[in-house]
Short mmCIF file of C-alpha atoms in Angstrom, two decimals:
data_model
loop_
_atom_site.label_atom_id
_atom_site.label_comp_id
_atom_site.label_asym_id
_atom_site.label_seq_id
_atom_site.Cartn_x
_atom_site.Cartn_y
_atom_site.Cartn_z
CA MET A 1 -10.85 -20.45 15.62
CA ASP A 2 -8.03 -22.74 16.49
CA THR A 3 -4.13 -21.41 16.67
CA LYS A 4 -3.39 -22.76 13.16
CA ASP A 5 -6.10 -20.55 11.87
CA PHE A 6 -4.72 -17.82 13.30
CA THR A 7 -1.25 -18.49 12.30
CA GLY A 8 -2.39 -19.21 8.47
CA LEU A 9 -4.28 -15.94 8.56
CA LEU A 10 -1.34 -14.00 10.00
CA SER A 11 0.98 -15.50 7.22
CA ILE A 12 -1.21 -14.60 4.64
CA LEU A 13 -1.68 -10.95 5.81
CA LYS A 14 2.24 -10.82 5.96
CA PHE A 15 2.57 -11.85 2.30
CA ALA A 16 -0.23 -9.53 1.19
CA LEU A 17 1.48 -6.65 3.05
CA LEU A 18 4.78 -7.46 1.40
CA LEU A 19 3.24 -7.51 -2.07
CA CYS A 20 1.25 -4.29 -1.67
CA GLY A 21 4.30 -2.64 -0.22
CA ALA A 22 6.33 -3.78 -3.14
CA LEU A 23 3.64 -2.61 -5.47
CA ILE A 24 3.60 0.98 -3.88
CA ILE A 25 7.29 1.32 -4.10
CA MET A 26 7.71 -0.14 -7.75
CA GLY A 27 4.64 1.58 -8.89
CA ASN A 28 5.96 5.00 -7.74
CA MET A 29 9.30 4.48 -9.19
CA GLY A 30 7.81 3.46 -12.47
CA MET A 31 5.38 6.44 -12.43
CA PHE A 32 8.08 9.03 -11.74
CA SER A 33 10.34 7.67 -14.29
CA SER A 34 7.69 7.48 -17.08
CA MET A 35 5.42 10.26 -16.16
CA PRO A 36 7.26 13.38 -14.86
CA ILE A 37 5.37 16.21 -13.20
CA MET A 38 7.03 18.99 -15.04
CA MET A 39 6.59 18.91 -18.83
CA LYS A 40 8.45 20.89 -21.47
CA ASN A 41 6.42 22.45 -24.11
CA SER A 42 7.87 21.69 -27.46
CA LEU A 43 6.57 25.11 -29.01
CA THR A 44 7.67 27.61 -26.38
CA SER A 45 10.26 25.37 -24.61
CA GLN A 46 8.84 26.54 -21.27
CA MET A 47 8.26 24.17 -18.36
CA HIS A 48 4.76 23.67 -16.84
CA VAL A 49 3.09 21.32 -14.29
CA ASP A 50 1.20 18.32 -15.75
CA TYR A 51 -1.80 18.22 -13.58
CA ILE A 52 -3.23 14.89 -14.90
CA HIS A 53 0.01 13.18 -13.66
CA ILE A 54 -0.45 14.70 -10.21
CA LEU A 55 -3.83 13.49 -10.08
CA TYR A 56 -2.88 10.17 -10.99
CA TYR A 57 -0.05 9.93 -8.51
CA PHE A 58 -2.57 11.00 -5.60
CA ALA A 59 -5.20 8.39 -7.01
CA PHE A 60 -2.50 5.42 -7.12
CA ASN A 61 -1.18 6.11 -3.58
CA GLY A 62 -4.49 6.87 -2.19
CA LEU A 63 -5.75 3.37 -3.36
CA PHE A 64 -2.48 1.28 -2.53
CA VAL A 65 -1.37 3.12 0.68
CA GLY A 66 -5.04 2.89 1.95
CA PHE A 67 -5.27 -0.78 1.12
CA PHE A 68 -1.82 -1.21 2.89
CA ILE A 69 -3.26 0.62 6.03
CA CYS A 70 -6.28 -1.70 6.03
CA LEU A 71 -4.09 -4.98 5.62
CA TRP A 72 -1.73 -3.53 8.62
CA ILE A 73 -4.86 -2.72 10.75
CA SER A 74 -6.11 -6.21 10.13
CA PHE A 75 -2.80 -7.71 10.80
CA GLN A 76 -2.58 -6.06 14.18
CA HIS A 77 -5.96 -6.99 15.11
CA THR A 78 -5.38 -10.64 14.22
CA LYS A 79 -2.18 -10.53 16.23
CA ASN A 80 -4.00 -9.09 19.22
CA LYS A 81 -6.66 -11.77 18.96
CA THR A 82 -4.21 -14.53 18.77
CA ARG A 83 -2.70 -13.29 21.98
CA SER A 84 -6.06 -13.01 23.78
CA TYR A 85 -6.99 -16.75 22.41
CA LEU A 86 -3.58 -18.14 23.79
CA GLN A 87 -4.01 -16.71 27.03
CA HIS A 88 -7.40 -17.94 27.67
CA HIS A 89 -6.78 -21.58 26.26
#
């Protein structure tokens, strides 16, 4: 690979990291505003925990935070490969 290939890959990974991070932040803000964890029962006026919303929060965050971590690891690996390439050439 050439230096411009590494640079292009790093810029694509940076952009993907920004998009994924924005999706995580905006997705959590939207979920917390539209899907509250504590729900009020209209018949008894008691509060109860809505477990399906908690499950959805964990699934959403597990999926996108996991993808964010994979992107971050790939970004760091590519940065290290670029440094070693530049040292040897």
